[in-house]
XYZ file of C-alpha atoms in Angstrom:
134
model
C 15.440 46.390 25.657
C 16.431 45.726 22.038
C 14.424 46.825 18.997
C 13.107 43.310 18.221
C 11.881 42.915 21.797
C 10.132 46.291 21.738
C 8.481 45.467 18.421
C 7.405 42.056 19.737
C 5.870 43.619 22.852
C 4.041 46.238 20.781
C 2.654 43.595 18.387
C 1.572 41.469 21.353
C -0.248 44.451 22.870
C -2.050 45.169 19.587
C -3.239 41.572 19.294
C -4.187 41.449 22.960
C -6.347 44.566 22.501
C -8.180 42.818 19.661
C -8.572 39.675 21.783
C -10.116 41.751 24.588
C -12.489 43.427 22.103
C -13.656 40.004 20.893
C -14.078 38.814 24.474
C -16.187 41.884 25.311
C -18.342 41.249 22.235
C -18.677 37.637 23.367
C -20.066 38.966 26.668
C -22.622 41.083 24.800
C -21.026 44.525 24.772
C -22.172 46.741 21.841
C -18.791 46.845 20.087
C -19.769 44.969 16.936
C -18.804 47.876 14.698
C -15.172 46.847 15.063
C -15.614 43.425 13.452
C -17.467 41.492 10.745
C -18.204 44.592 8.693
C -20.099 46.233 11.535
C -23.255 44.295 10.633
C -24.179 43.748 14.293
C -23.876 46.280 17.098
C -24.474 43.494 19.600
C -23.534 40.090 18.206
C -26.326 37.498 18.209
C -25.800 34.449 20.410
C -25.344 32.117 17.442
C -22.358 34.171 16.216
C -20.585 34.593 19.558
C -18.585 31.345 19.283
C -16.708 33.076 16.450
C -15.753 35.786 18.937
C -14.489 33.142 21.350
C -12.428 31.621 18.539
C -10.923 34.989 17.581
C -10.282 35.965 21.213
C -8.335 32.727 21.685
C -6.531 33.053 18.342
C -5.479 36.670 18.910
C -4.366 35.738 22.453
C -2.187 32.994 20.983
C -0.754 35.490 18.500
C 0.041 37.885 21.370
C 1.733 35.060 23.282
C 3.630 34.018 20.163
C 5.060 37.502 19.600
C 6.413 37.450 23.149
C 7.955 34.056 22.437
C 9.340 35.087 19.053
C 10.821 38.247 20.563
C 12.547 36.078 23.187
C 10.700 37.753 26.036
C 9.104 34.480 27.087
C 11.014 31.199 27.003
C 10.305 28.854 24.128
C 10.928 25.213 23.318
C 10.133 25.786 19.653
C 12.977 25.437 17.180
C 13.903 28.298 14.827
C 12.234 26.712 11.809
C 8.866 26.397 13.580
C 9.144 29.895 15.038
C 9.821 31.342 11.592
C 7.007 29.334 9.980
C 4.454 30.481 12.543
C 5.740 34.053 12.289
C 5.359 34.030 8.498
C 1.837 32.587 8.880
C 0.800 35.223 11.416
C 2.291 37.967 9.248
C 0.360 36.649 6.239
C -2.868 36.543 8.249
C -2.207 40.119 9.387
C -1.905 41.138 5.745
C -5.195 39.417 4.889
C -6.916 41.075 7.853
C -5.536 44.443 6.791
C -6.793 44.029 3.222
C -10.220 42.964 4.479
C -10.447 45.779 7.024
C -9.343 48.571 4.696
C -10.760 47.519 1.349
C -13.733 45.224 1.961
C -15.322 46.293 5.236
C -17.925 49.029 5.120
C -17.727 49.742 8.856
C -15.716 52.892 9.670
C -14.804 51.446 13.082
C -13.444 48.297 11.483
C -11.813 50.140 8.612
C -9.923 52.673 10.716
C -9.940 51.114 14.196
C -9.039 47.469 13.826
C -7.749 48.099 10.294
C -5.099 50.456 11.619
C -4.119 47.923 14.277
C -3.793 45.068 11.777
C -1.871 47.239 9.302
C 0.539 48.373 11.991
C 0.934 44.806 13.222
C 1.642 43.611 9.674
C 4.340 46.238 9.121
C 5.915 45.632 12.518
C 5.798 41.867 11.947
C 7.757 42.303 8.731
C 10.321 44.419 10.582
C 10.516 41.941 13.462
C 10.953 39.024 11.090
C 13.758 40.791 9.206
C 15.508 41.979 12.373
C 15.292 38.528 13.924
C 16.666 36.884 10.775
C 19.668 39.231 10.922
C 20.390 38.578 14.600
C 19.996 34.768 14.565
């Protein structure tokens, strides 16, 4: 397996882990310290649709990395793939900044913050490696 494919798989796994965490919070598991500043240990019912949204979004991101890394087939053209990749990378940067510098929750700061930071760095590498090989 080539470097870009390995990076894509690793990024997909990191986003899938976050999607599973959001899904577990949606079900009522006491994992709230990982998200939203750790304000809620168990998320209230009125806030759980946000967890559904993030679980679906992070799942799409995981799927997209597998598509971008050419592990899964894609009908998307290069321009759209690159645009979505740049968007996801930008969102990873924003999530990293929020997790490390704004959140007061240690679980969010070092748990999900480390995952988003690693995903951001690997996304940059994947984007650059893919640009060179295409």
